[in-house]
Each structure stands twice: as C-alpha cells, then as structure tokens.
Amino acid sequence: QVQLVESGGGLVQAGGSLRLSCVASGRTFSSLNMGWFRQAPGKEREFVAAIGRTGSQYSADSAKGRFTISRDNGKNTVYLQMNLLKPEDTAVYYCAVHNSRVFTTRYDRRSNYDYWGQGTQVTVSS
C-alpha cells in the first residue's frame, strides 16, 4: 500500500505559477515511478507529467514548456512546478504511483497507475 498526499493547489491569475507537492509513504519512494494527472469538471482525467525512478521525465503536450516535474527522494516527494498558467489548466490535480509495467511506454495511461492521492484543486482566473 502507498499513501499519497497532495498539496499546493489554490487560486491564481492567468500567467501565474504554482508548485504542487505530493508526499508518498508506505513504500521505498526511490523505487517508485510517479505521475501527475488532472481532471476538469465534466472531463476525463488526463495525463500531465511523469517521472521515473531514474529521473526520466515525460509530459503532455499541453504541459511542455510550462510545467516541470521533479522529485526529492530524501523527502519522499514529487513536485509539479506550473508556470504561465492558463484558465484551461483549472482542474483537480492528482499524483499517482505507476505499477511499473513498461513505464517508459505507458507512463501516460491512467490504467497503469495503482495508487492515487485525494487531489488538490487548481483554479486559474482570467
């Protein structure tokens, strides 16, 4: 079992920045492949970014150039730095643990993530 707790969401104006954090417990964090997803009202949960246990990083096209995923194994934490935020980034953001089956080719598939946090709300005003 892995427990995940996200924080860092809030209300920000368009063009602003936020840094989300996700603290994991219950398993050796350095062995985990991690991801961030988001879900806007009335929409499917979608992939945002992922980071492997070796530090390899992947991101959705919508996040490229604006969002950066990173991890601190000493703090059991994965981060999502979000810059140049847009109103369409408004969503609940979730971190999740990948089941590590073919992570390098399935990092963006929701069905390959076994554990999820409760989510943190991000609202971007125009």
PDB file of C-alpha atoms in Angstrom:
ATOM      1  CA  GLN A   1       0.000   0.000   0.000  1.00  0.00           C
ATOM      2  CA  VAL A   2       1.113   3.525  -0.789  1.00  0.00           C
ATOM      3  CA  GLN A   3      -0.420   6.659   0.677  1.00  0.00           C
ATOM      4  CA  LEU A   4      -0.204   9.904  -1.268  1.00  0.00           C
ATOM      5  CA  VAL A   5      -0.978  13.404  -0.020  1.00  0.00           C
ATOM      6  CA  GLU A   6      -1.027  16.340  -2.447  1.00  0.00           C
ATOM      7  CA  SER A   7      -0.790  19.997  -1.521  1.00  0.00           C
ATOM      8  CA  GLY A   8      -0.037  23.349  -3.079  1.00  0.00           C
ATOM      9  CA  GLY A   9      -3.185  23.999  -5.063  1.00  0.00           C
ATOM     10  CA  GLY A  10      -5.067  27.273  -4.951  1.00  0.00           C
ATOM     11  CA  LEU A  11      -6.412  30.226  -6.872  1.00  0.00           C
ATOM     12  CA  VAL A  12      -4.039  32.060  -9.191  1.00  0.00           C
ATOM     13  CA  GLN A  13      -4.381  34.560 -12.012  1.00  0.00           C
ATOM     14  CA  ALA A  14      -3.577  33.638 -15.588  1.00  0.00           C
ATOM     15  CA  GLY A  15       0.155  33.852 -16.176  1.00  0.00           C
ATOM     16  CA  GLY A  16       0.939  32.976 -12.576  1.00  0.00           C
ATOM     17  CA  SER A  17       2.686  29.980 -11.049  1.00  0.00           C
ATOM     18  CA  LEU A  18       2.017  27.248  -8.539  1.00  0.00           C
ATOM     19  CA  ARG A  19       4.067  24.345  -7.216  1.00  0.00           C
ATOM     20  CA  LEU A  20       2.232  21.193  -6.283  1.00  0.00           C
ATOM     21  CA  SER A  21       3.743  18.670  -3.895  1.00  0.00           C
ATOM     22  CA  CYS A  22       2.894  15.041  -3.292  1.00  0.00           C
ATOM     23  CA  VAL A  23       4.301  13.164  -0.306  1.00  0.00           C
ATOM     24  CA  ALA A  24       4.336   9.371  -0.508  1.00  0.00           C
ATOM     25  CA  SER A  25       4.537   6.830   2.288  1.00  0.00           C
ATOM     26  CA  GLY A  26       4.276   3.086   2.652  1.00  0.00           C
ATOM     27  CA  ARG A  27       6.936   2.050   0.172  1.00  0.00           C
ATOM     28  CA  THR A  28      10.506   2.992  -0.687  1.00  0.00           C
ATOM     29  CA  PHE A  29       9.939   6.196  -2.613  1.00  0.00           C
ATOM     30  CA  SER A  30      13.086   5.945  -4.710  1.00  0.00           C
ATOM     31  CA  SER A  31      11.735   2.737  -6.275  1.00  0.00           C
ATOM     32  CA  LEU A  32       8.514   4.370  -7.462  1.00  0.00           C
ATOM     33  CA  ASN A  33       7.627   5.751 -10.865  1.00  0.00           C
ATOM     34  CA  MET A  34       5.308   8.699 -10.313  1.00  0.00           C
ATOM     35  CA  GLY A  35       2.822  10.712 -12.334  1.00  0.00           C
ATOM     36  CA  TRP A  36       0.550  13.738 -12.213  1.00  0.00           C
ATOM     37  CA  PHE A  37      -2.923  13.766 -13.735  1.00  0.00           C
ATOM     38  CA  ARG A  38      -5.708  16.325 -13.727  1.00  0.00           C
ATOM     39  CA  GLN A  39      -9.454  16.290 -14.066  1.00  0.00           C
ATOM     40  CA  ALA A  40     -11.575  19.278 -15.016  1.00  0.00           C
ATOM     41  CA  PRO A  41     -15.348  19.319 -14.374  1.00  0.00           C
ATOM     42  CA  GLY A  42     -17.172  17.136 -16.867  1.00  0.00           C
ATOM     43  CA  LYS A  43     -13.963  15.824 -18.419  1.00  0.00           C
ATOM     44  CA  GLU A  44     -11.897  12.656 -18.254  1.00  0.00           C
ATOM     45  CA  ARG A  45      -8.856  12.511 -16.012  1.00  0.00           C
ATOM     46  CA  GLU A  46      -5.855  13.259 -18.206  1.00  0.00           C
ATOM     47  CA  PHE A  47      -2.124  12.776 -18.005  1.00  0.00           C
ATOM     48  CA  VAL A  48       0.035  15.788 -17.198  1.00  0.00           C
ATOM     49  CA  ALA A  49       3.565  14.570 -16.415  1.00  0.00           C
ATOM     50  CA  ALA A  50       5.517  11.595 -15.124  1.00  0.00           C
ATOM     51  CA  ILE A  51       8.931  10.910 -13.650  1.00  0.00           C
ATOM     52  CA  GLY A  52      10.710   7.603 -13.415  1.00  0.00           C
ATOM     53  CA  ARG A  53      12.752   6.282 -10.533  1.00  0.00           C
ATOM     54  CA  THR A  54      15.857   7.043 -12.596  1.00  0.00           C
ATOM     55  CA  GLY A  55      14.712  10.645 -13.076  1.00  0.00           C
ATOM     56  CA  SER A  56      13.446  10.322 -16.645  1.00  0.00           C
ATOM     57  CA  GLN A  57      10.709  12.867 -17.294  1.00  0.00           C
ATOM     58  CA  TYR A  58       7.697  12.872 -19.581  1.00  0.00           C
ATOM     59  CA  SER A  59       4.964  15.444 -20.110  1.00  0.00           C
ATOM     60  CA  ALA A  60       1.791  16.000 -22.077  1.00  0.00           C
ATOM     61  CA  ASP A  61       1.869  18.396 -24.987  1.00  0.00           C
ATOM     62  CA  SER A  62      -0.301  20.805 -23.008  1.00  0.00           C
ATOM     63  CA  ALA A  63       2.354  20.925 -20.276  1.00  0.00           C
ATOM     64  CA  LYS A  64       5.513  21.147 -22.351  1.00  0.00           C
ATOM     65  CA  GLY A  65       7.417  24.360 -21.822  1.00  0.00           C
ATOM     66  CA  ARG A  66       5.258  25.385 -18.845  1.00  0.00           C
ATOM     67  CA  PHE A  67       5.190  22.523 -16.307  1.00  0.00           C
ATOM     68  CA  THR A  68       8.148  20.706 -14.796  1.00  0.00           C
ATOM     69  CA  ILE A  69       8.010  17.502 -12.784  1.00  0.00           C
ATOM     70  CA  SER A  70      10.750  16.699 -10.287  1.00  0.00           C
ATOM     71  CA  ARG A  71      11.342  14.516  -7.266  1.00  0.00           C
ATOM     72  CA  ASP A  72      13.241  14.598  -3.980  1.00  0.00           C
ATOM     73  CA  ASN A  73      13.836  11.057  -2.797  1.00  0.00           C
ATOM     74  CA  GLY A  74      15.140  12.300   0.549  1.00  0.00           C
ATOM     75  CA  LYS A  75      11.748  13.897   1.209  1.00  0.00           C
ATOM     76  CA  ASN A  76       9.605  11.183  -0.431  1.00  0.00           C
ATOM     77  CA  THR A  77       8.103  13.942  -2.547  1.00  0.00           C
ATOM     78  CA  VAL A  78       7.273  14.556  -6.181  1.00  0.00           C
ATOM     79  CA  TYR A  79       6.652  18.101  -7.377  1.00  0.00           C
ATOM     80  CA  LEU A  80       4.861  19.750 -10.268  1.00  0.00           C
ATOM     81  CA  GLN A  81       6.039  23.267 -10.967  1.00  0.00           C
ATOM     82  CA  MET A  82       3.437  25.028 -13.089  1.00  0.00           C
ATOM     83  CA  ASN A  83       4.261  28.319 -14.795  1.00  0.00           C
ATOM     84  CA  LEU A  84       2.365  30.518 -17.251  1.00  0.00           C
ATOM     85  CA  LEU A  85      -0.892  29.080 -16.033  1.00  0.00           C
ATOM     86  CA  LYS A  86      -3.989  29.384 -18.188  1.00  0.00           C
ATOM     87  CA  PRO A  87      -7.698  29.215 -17.304  1.00  0.00           C
ATOM     88  CA  GLU A  88      -7.859  25.864 -19.108  1.00  0.00           C
ATOM     89  CA  ASP A  89      -5.407  24.453 -16.541  1.00  0.00           C
ATOM     90  CA  THR A  90      -8.185  24.681 -13.950  1.00  0.00           C
ATOM     91  CA  ALA A  91      -8.729  21.174 -12.570  1.00  0.00           C
ATOM     92  CA  VAL A  92      -8.207  18.877  -9.634  1.00  0.00           C
ATOM     93  CA  TYR A  93      -4.625  17.606  -9.811  1.00  0.00           C
ATOM     94  CA  TYR A  94      -3.772  14.099  -8.648  1.00  0.00           C
ATOM     95  CA  CYS A  95      -0.486  12.360  -8.107  1.00  0.00           C
ATOM     96  CA  ALA A  96      -0.255   8.632  -8.618  1.00  0.00           C
ATOM     97  CA  VAL A  97       2.094   5.655  -8.449  1.00  0.00           C
ATOM     98  CA  HIS A  98       2.740   3.710 -11.641  1.00  0.00           C
ATOM     99  CA  ASN A  99       2.673  -0.074 -11.474  1.00  0.00           C
ATOM    100  CA  SER A 100       5.990  -0.027 -13.359  1.00  0.00           C
ATOM    101  CA  ARG A 101       4.879  -2.340 -16.131  1.00  0.00           C
ATOM    102  CA  VAL A 102       6.564  -0.878 -19.189  1.00  0.00           C
ATOM    103  CA  PHE A 103       6.673   2.575 -17.622  1.00  0.00           C
ATOM    104  CA  THR A 104       8.723   4.072 -20.440  1.00  0.00           C
ATOM    105  CA  THR A 105       5.948   3.402 -22.964  1.00  0.00           C
ATOM    106  CA  ARG A 106       2.876   3.548 -20.719  1.00  0.00           C
ATOM    107  CA  TYR A 107       3.668   6.481 -18.464  1.00  0.00           C
ATOM    108  CA  ASP A 108       0.573   8.339 -19.681  1.00  0.00           C
ATOM    109  CA  ARG A 109      -2.002   5.565 -19.229  1.00  0.00           C
ATOM    110  CA  ARG A 110      -4.285   6.037 -16.260  1.00  0.00           C
ATOM    111  CA  SER A 111      -4.934   2.294 -16.055  1.00  0.00           C
ATOM    112  CA  ASN A 112      -1.238   1.704 -15.317  1.00  0.00           C
ATOM    113  CA  TYR A 113      -1.375   3.689 -12.068  1.00  0.00           C
ATOM    114  CA  ASP A 114      -2.289   1.762  -8.946  1.00  0.00           C
ATOM    115  CA  TYR A 115      -2.368   4.332  -6.143  1.00  0.00           C
ATOM    116  CA  TRP A 116      -3.852   7.833  -6.180  1.00  0.00           C
ATOM    117  CA  GLY A 117      -3.913  10.800  -3.875  1.00  0.00           C
ATOM    118  CA  GLN A 118      -7.047  12.709  -2.928  1.00  0.00           C
ATOM    119  CA  GLY A 119      -6.260  15.585  -5.293  1.00  0.00           C
ATOM    120  CA  THR A 120      -5.643  19.285  -4.931  1.00  0.00           C
ATOM    121  CA  GLN A 121      -7.727  21.979  -6.631  1.00  0.00           C
ATOM    122  CA  VAL A 122      -6.064  24.426  -9.010  1.00  0.00           C
ATOM    123  CA  THR A 123      -8.142  27.353 -10.233  1.00  0.00           C
ATOM    124  CA  VAL A 124      -6.783  29.835 -12.760  1.00  0.00           C
ATOM    125  CA  SER A 125      -8.736  33.028 -13.240  1.00  0.00           C
ATOM    126  CA  SER A 126      -8.646  35.050 -16.443  1.00  0.00           C
TER     127      SER A 126
END
